[in-house]
Amino acid sequence: MSDYFISPSSAALLYTGRIDFTHPDVPCFIYVGSSVAFRFCGTKVLMKLKNYHSCYHNYIGVVIDGKVQEKIEINAHSEEIILPICAGLSRETHEIILYKCQDASHYFDFYGLFLDAEILPPPARPKRRMECYGDSVSAGEVCEALDCVGKPDPPEHNGVYSNSWYSYAFLTARKLNAELHDIAQGGIALLDRTGYFHAPDYVGMETVWDKLRYCDYFGAITPWDFSRYTPHVVIVAIGQNDSNPEDYMGKDTIKSNHWKQHYLTLIKNLREKYPSALFVLATTVLCHDAAWDRALEEIAGEFADPKIIHFLYSGNGCKTPGHIRIPEAEKMAEELAAFINGFGEEIWQ
């Protein structure tokens, strides 16, 4: 074991994401991409955690000095374990980011770090802040299946190709030098009882958006305290999974209007929380009926708010029948970052 134990409550740790700090010395990582960052001059890092498994293989992502390392699989569940993170580093200042690669396929409790050198003051927190409400594409699911660019997903992936670091949402945030809370969940739609998340009792973003713990596989549902984080830019990327069990948009007026009214309510609720933020309403380049994008255009128009905008990517809804791979996510991030930059520096004030 290394010489220095770093408690999760240490002021030298920089956390990002909706993380449950009910127990400050054992925070729970819930949302995809949630992370802890730190600096030290040592050669090795070990991480103590307890993983709560729901499905797939589960991974911790590791970034050292800005370079992504191999994901580390969590090899035991429902028990405290010590996970080797890295070894053999040079004895110079290193910045390490440890992050949750996946969504509610697991939660994990973080019990601390073991280092072979004293921890240094934390990295600087970005001054710009973003938030994304989305589905598996926003979470980076299956993004590393590089042999399947523009193609359907591989028949079996079990989480091995999923990595939130390479989602378009995190790629965009890094291009804009912004912190990101990624409220993304694979399979989620807007409405409860639709989409693919939490089968057979499907749960939609209308239920998840204001939650900290949002999946009852892992215990009680709890509310999020919105005073803890206020973004300058909010991406709402819902509308892909909403065609399950029925692709009704533009075909059934009653059902279409019902969906649009619920989407309006979601944006109104978020606008109450974030009265000054820029809202970007979008879907993705994953194949879907363009009627869902026309619905978003109508909704944005109903607000008559210059900071609630509908955005379309090039090839929106028709680029790929499978999940977005890293090159496609990079292209999306380039377009989205350029679009956001077009609003000028004042959106970040």
Coordinates of C-alpha atoms in Angstrom, one line a residue:
M1 CA 0.0 0.0 0.0
S2 CA 1.2 3.6 -0.7
D3 CA 2.3 6.0 2.0
Y4 CA -0.4 8.6 1.7
F5 CA -4.2 8.1 2.1
I6 CA -6.3 10.9 0.6
S7 CA -9.8 11.1 2.1
P8 CA -12.7 11.9 -0.3
S9 CA -13.4 15.0 1.8
S10 CA -9.9 16.4 1.1
A11 CA -9.9 20.0 -0.2
A12 CA -7.2 18.9 -2.7
L13 CA -9.7 16.9 -4.7
L14 CA -11.7 18.6 -7.5
Y15 CA -15.1 17.0 -8.2
T16 CA -17.3 17.5 -11.2
G17 CA -20.8 16.1 -11.8
R18 CA -24.0 15.4 -9.8
I19 CA -22.3 13.5 -7.1
D20 CA -24.0 12.5 -3.8
F21 CA -22.1 14.0 -0.9
T22 CA -24.6 13.0 1.8
H23 CA -21.7 11.2 3.4
P24 CA -18.7 13.5 2.6
D25 CA -16.1 10.8 3.3
V26 CA -17.9 8.3 1.0
P27 CA -19.4 10.2 -1.9
C28 CA -21.4 8.3 -4.5
F29 CA -20.7 8.7 -8.2
I30 CA -24.0 8.4 -10.1
Y31 CA -24.1 10.3 -13.4
V32 CA -22.1 9.4 -16.5
G33 CA -18.8 11.3 -16.7
S34 CA -18.7 12.4 -13.0
S35 CA -15.1 12.8 -12.0
V36 CA -12.5 13.6 -9.4
A37 CA -9.3 15.3 -10.3
F38 CA -6.1 15.9 -8.3
R39 CA -2.4 16.7 -8.7
F40 CA 0.7 15.0 -7.1
C41 CA 4.4 14.3 -7.8
G42 CA 4.3 10.6 -7.2
T43 CA 4.6 7.5 -9.3
K44 CA 1.4 5.4 -8.5
V45 CA -2.2 5.7 -7.6
L46 CA -4.7 3.3 -6.1
M47 CA -8.4 3.9 -5.6
K48 CA -10.7 2.5 -3.0
L49 CA -14.3 2.0 -4.0
K50 CA -17.4 -0.1 -3.7
N51 CA -19.3 -0.7 -7.0
Y52 CA -23.1 -1.3 -7.3
H53 CA -23.6 -3.3 -10.5
S54 CA -26.8 -3.3 -12.6
C55 CA -25.6 -4.4 -16.1
Y56 CA -22.7 -4.6 -18.5
H57 CA -19.0 -4.5 -17.6
N58 CA -18.2 -1.4 -15.5
Y59 CA -15.2 0.9 -15.9
I60 CA -13.3 3.8 -14.3
G61 CA -11.7 6.1 -16.9
V62 CA -8.2 7.5 -16.3
V63 CA -6.7 10.6 -17.7
I64 CA -3.1 11.4 -16.9
D65 CA -1.7 14.8 -17.9
G66 CA -4.4 15.3 -20.4
K67 CA -3.9 11.9 -22.1
V68 CA -6.6 9.2 -21.9
Q69 CA -5.3 5.9 -20.5
E70 CA -6.9 2.5 -20.8
K71 CA -10.2 2.2 -19.0
I72 CA -9.9 0.1 -15.8
E73 CA -12.6 -2.6 -15.3
I74 CA -14.1 -2.8 -11.8
N75 CA -13.5 -6.4 -11.0
A76 CA -15.8 -6.9 -8.0
H77 CA -19.2 -5.6 -6.9
S78 CA -20.9 -4.8 -3.6
E79 CA -17.7 -5.0 -1.6
E80 CA -14.9 -2.5 -0.9
I81 CA -11.9 -3.0 -3.2
I82 CA -8.6 -1.4 -4.0
L83 CA -8.3 -0.7 -7.7
P84 CA -4.8 -0.1 -9.1
I85 CA -5.0 3.1 -11.3
C86 CA -1.5 3.7 -12.5
A87 CA 2.2 3.0 -11.6
G88 CA 5.6 3.8 -12.9
L89 CA 5.0 7.5 -13.4
S90 CA 7.9 9.9 -13.4
R91 CA 8.4 11.9 -10.2
E92 CA 7.1 15.2 -11.5
T93 CA 3.8 17.0 -11.2
H94 CA 1.0 15.0 -12.7
E95 CA -2.7 15.9 -13.0
I96 CA -5.0 12.8 -12.8
I97 CA -8.7 12.7 -13.6
L98 CA -10.7 9.6 -12.6
Y99 CA -14.2 9.5 -14.2
K100 CA -17.3 7.3 -14.5
C101 CA -17.4 5.9 -18.1
Q102 CA -21.0 4.8 -18.0
D103 CA -24.5 5.7 -16.9
A104 CA -26.8 3.8 -14.5
S105 CA -25.3 0.5 -15.5
H106 CA -23.6 1.1 -12.1
Y107 CA -23.1 3.5 -9.2
F108 CA -20.0 3.5 -7.0
D109 CA -19.0 4.7 -3.6
F110 CA -15.6 6.4 -3.5
Y111 CA -13.6 5.7 -0.3
G112 CA -10.4 7.5 -1.2
L113 CA -7.0 7.3 -2.8
F114 CA -3.6 5.9 -1.9
L115 CA -0.6 7.8 -3.3
D116 CA 3.1 7.5 -2.9
A117 CA 3.6 11.2 -2.6
E118 CA 1.8 14.1 -0.9
I119 CA -1.2 15.5 -2.8
L120 CA -0.8 19.0 -4.2
P121 CA -3.4 21.9 -4.4
P122 CA -6.2 20.9 -6.8
P123 CA -6.5 21.8 -10.5
A124 CA -8.3 25.0 -11.3
R125 CA -12.0 24.7 -11.9
P126 CA -13.2 26.0 -15.3
K127 CA -15.1 29.3 -15.1
R128 CA -17.5 28.2 -17.9
R129 CA -20.2 25.8 -17.0
M130 CA -22.4 23.5 -19.2
E131 CA -25.1 20.9 -18.6
C132 CA -26.5 18.3 -21.0
Y133 CA -29.8 16.4 -20.7
G134 CA -29.6 13.4 -23.1
D135 CA -29.6 9.8 -23.9
S136 CA -27.0 7.1 -24.8
V137 CA -25.4 9.3 -27.4
S138 CA -24.8 12.1 -24.9
A139 CA -23.4 9.5 -22.6
G140 CA -20.9 8.2 -25.1
E141 CA -22.4 4.7 -25.3
V142 CA -20.7 2.3 -27.8
C143 CA -18.6 5.3 -29.1
E144 CA -15.3 3.2 -29.2
A145 CA -16.7 0.7 -31.7
L146 CA -14.5 2.3 -34.4
D147 CA -15.0 -0.6 -36.9
C148 CA -18.7 0.4 -36.9
V149 CA -18.5 4.1 -38.0
G150 CA -21.7 4.8 -40.0
K151 CA -22.9 1.3 -39.3
P152 CA -25.2 -0.5 -36.8
D153 CA -23.8 -1.4 -33.4
P154 CA -21.8 -4.6 -33.0
P155 CA -24.1 -7.4 -31.9
E156 CA -22.5 -7.7 -28.4
H157 CA -20.9 -4.8 -26.7
N158 CA -21.7 -5.1 -23.0
G159 CA -20.3 -1.7 -22.1
V160 CA -16.8 -2.4 -23.4
Y161 CA -17.0 0.3 -26.1
S162 CA -18.7 2.9 -23.9
N163 CA -16.7 5.9 -22.8
S164 CA -18.2 9.2 -21.7
W165 CA -14.9 11.0 -22.3
Y166 CA -15.5 10.7 -26.0
S167 CA -19.2 11.7 -26.1
Y168 CA -20.0 14.8 -28.2
A169 CA -21.1 16.4 -24.9
F170 CA -17.7 16.2 -23.2
L171 CA -15.8 16.8 -26.4
T172 CA -17.8 20.0 -26.9
A173 CA -17.2 21.1 -23.3
R174 CA -13.5 20.6 -23.6
K175 CA -13.4 22.6 -26.9
L176 CA -15.1 25.4 -25.0
N177 CA -13.0 25.0 -21.8
A178 CA -16.1 24.4 -19.8
E179 CA -17.1 22.2 -16.9
L180 CA -19.9 19.8 -17.8
H181 CA -22.6 18.0 -15.8
D182 CA -23.9 15.3 -18.1
I183 CA -27.4 14.3 -17.1
A184 CA -27.5 11.5 -19.8
Q185 CA -28.9 8.0 -19.6
G186 CA -28.9 5.3 -22.2
G187 CA -32.4 4.5 -23.6
I188 CA -34.1 7.5 -22.0
A189 CA -37.0 9.3 -23.7
L190 CA -38.8 12.4 -22.5
L191 CA -42.0 10.7 -21.3
D192 CA -42.4 8.0 -18.6
R193 CA -43.6 4.7 -20.1
T194 CA -41.7 5.3 -23.3
G195 CA -38.1 4.8 -24.5
Y196 CA -35.9 2.0 -23.3
F197 CA -34.6 3.0 -19.8
H198 CA -35.7 1.1 -16.7
A199 CA -37.7 -1.6 -18.5
P200 CA -40.4 -2.7 -18.1
D201 CA -41.4 0.3 -16.1
Y202 CA -39.9 2.9 -18.4
V203 CA -38.7 6.2 -16.8
G204 CA -38.3 9.4 -18.8
M205 CA -36.3 12.6 -18.5
E206 CA -39.5 14.3 -17.2
T207 CA -38.8 12.3 -14.0
V208 CA -35.0 12.2 -14.0
W209 CA -34.1 15.8 -14.7
D210 CA -34.3 17.1 -11.1
K211 CA -32.9 14.0 -9.3
L212 CA -29.6 13.2 -7.7
R213 CA -30.2 9.5 -7.3
Y214 CA -32.5 8.6 -10.1
C215 CA -32.4 4.9 -10.4
D216 CA -34.2 2.8 -7.8
Y217 CA -32.1 -0.3 -8.6
F218 CA -29.7 1.3 -6.2
G219 CA -32.0 2.5 -3.4
A220 CA -34.3 5.5 -2.8
I221 CA -34.7 8.3 -5.4
T222 CA -33.5 11.6 -4.1
P223 CA -33.8 15.2 -5.3
W224 CA -31.0 17.3 -6.7
D225 CA -30.1 20.6 -5.1
F226 CA -29.9 23.1 -8.0
S227 CA -28.1 25.7 -5.9
R228 CA -25.0 23.5 -6.2
Y229 CA -24.5 24.2 -9.9
T230 CA -25.7 26.8 -12.4
P231 CA -24.7 26.3 -16.0
H232 CA -24.2 29.0 -18.6
V233 CA -25.2 26.7 -21.5
V234 CA -27.8 23.9 -21.3
I235 CA -28.0 21.3 -24.1
V236 CA -31.3 19.3 -24.2
A237 CA -30.8 16.3 -26.5
I238 CA -34.0 14.3 -26.1
G239 CA -36.2 12.9 -28.9
Q240 CA -34.3 9.8 -30.2
N241 CA -35.8 7.1 -28.0
D242 CA -39.2 8.7 -27.9
S243 CA -40.4 6.7 -30.9
N244 CA -40.6 3.5 -28.8
P245 CA -43.1 1.9 -28.6
E246 CA -44.7 4.1 -31.4
D247 CA -43.1 6.6 -33.8
Y248 CA -46.1 8.9 -33.7
M249 CA -44.6 12.4 -34.2
G250 CA -46.4 14.2 -37.1
K251 CA -48.6 11.2 -37.6
D252 CA -50.9 11.3 -34.5
T253 CA -51.9 14.9 -33.6
I254 CA -53.1 14.1 -30.1
K255 CA -49.9 12.2 -29.1
S256 CA -47.7 14.7 -30.9
N257 CA -49.2 17.6 -29.1
H258 CA -49.0 15.7 -25.8
W259 CA -45.3 15.2 -26.2
K260 CA -44.7 18.8 -27.2
Q261 CA -46.5 20.1 -24.2
H262 CA -44.4 17.9 -21.9
Y263 CA -41.2 19.0 -23.6
L264 CA -42.3 22.6 -23.2
T265 CA -42.9 21.9 -19.5
L266 CA -39.4 20.5 -19.1
I267 CA -37.8 23.5 -20.7
K268 CA -40.0 25.9 -18.6
N269 CA -38.9 24.1 -15.5
L270 CA -35.2 24.3 -16.4
R271 CA -35.6 27.9 -17.4
E272 CA -36.9 28.6 -13.9
K273 CA -33.8 27.1 -12.5
Y274 CA -31.5 28.8 -14.9
P275 CA -33.0 32.1 -16.0
S276 CA -29.9 33.4 -17.8
A277 CA -28.6 30.3 -19.5
L278 CA -28.5 29.6 -23.3
F279 CA -30.6 26.6 -24.1
V280 CA -29.7 24.5 -27.2
L281 CA -32.5 22.1 -28.2
A282 CA -31.3 19.3 -30.4
T283 CA -31.3 15.7 -31.3
T284 CA -28.2 14.0 -32.9
V285 CA -27.0 12.5 -36.2
L286 CA -28.3 9.0 -35.2
C287 CA -31.1 8.1 -37.7
H288 CA -34.6 9.1 -36.8
D289 CA -37.7 10.7 -38.3
A290 CA -37.2 14.4 -39.0
A291 CA -40.7 15.1 -37.5
W292 CA -39.0 15.1 -34.1
D293 CA -36.7 17.9 -35.2
R294 CA -39.6 19.8 -36.6
A295 CA -41.3 19.5 -33.3
L296 CA -38.2 21.0 -31.5
E297 CA -38.2 23.9 -34.0
E298 CA -41.9 24.6 -33.2
I299 CA -41.2 24.4 -29.4
A300 CA -38.2 26.8 -29.6
G301 CA -40.4 29.2 -31.6
E302 CA -43.1 29.2 -29.0
F303 CA -40.8 30.6 -26.4
A304 CA -39.8 33.6 -28.4
D305 CA -36.7 33.7 -26.3
P306 CA -33.4 34.5 -28.1
K307 CA -31.6 32.2 -25.7
I308 CA -33.8 29.1 -26.3
I309 CA -32.6 27.9 -29.7
H310 CA -33.1 24.8 -31.9
F311 CA -29.9 23.5 -33.4
L312 CA -29.4 21.0 -36.3
Y313 CA -26.1 19.2 -37.0
S314 CA -25.1 18.5 -40.6
G315 CA -26.6 15.2 -41.4
N316 CA -28.9 15.5 -38.5
G317 CA -31.0 12.3 -38.0
C318 CA -29.5 10.5 -41.0
K319 CA -25.8 9.9 -40.6
T320 CA -25.7 6.5 -38.9
P321 CA -28.1 3.7 -37.9
G322 CA -25.9 2.9 -34.9
H323 CA -24.5 4.8 -32.0
I324 CA -22.2 7.8 -32.6
R325 CA -18.6 6.7 -32.8
I326 CA -15.7 8.9 -31.8
P327 CA -15.1 10.5 -35.3
E328 CA -18.8 11.3 -35.6
A329 CA -18.8 12.7 -32.0
E330 CA -15.8 14.9 -32.9
K331 CA -17.7 16.3 -35.9
M332 CA -20.8 17.0 -33.8
A333 CA -18.7 18.7 -31.2
E334 CA -17.0 20.9 -33.7
E335 CA -20.3 22.1 -35.1
L336 CA -21.9 22.5 -31.6
A337 CA -18.9 24.4 -30.2
A338 CA -18.9 26.7 -33.2
F339 CA -22.6 27.3 -32.8
I340 CA -22.2 28.2 -29.1
N341 CA -19.2 30.4 -29.8
G342 CA -21.3 32.4 -32.2
F343 CA -23.2 33.8 -29.2
G344 CA -20.1 35.5 -28.0
E345 CA -18.3 35.8 -24.7
E346 CA -21.3 37.4 -23.0
I347 CA -23.1 34.0 -22.6
W348 CA -20.5 32.9 -20.2
Q349 CA -20.9 35.9 -17.9

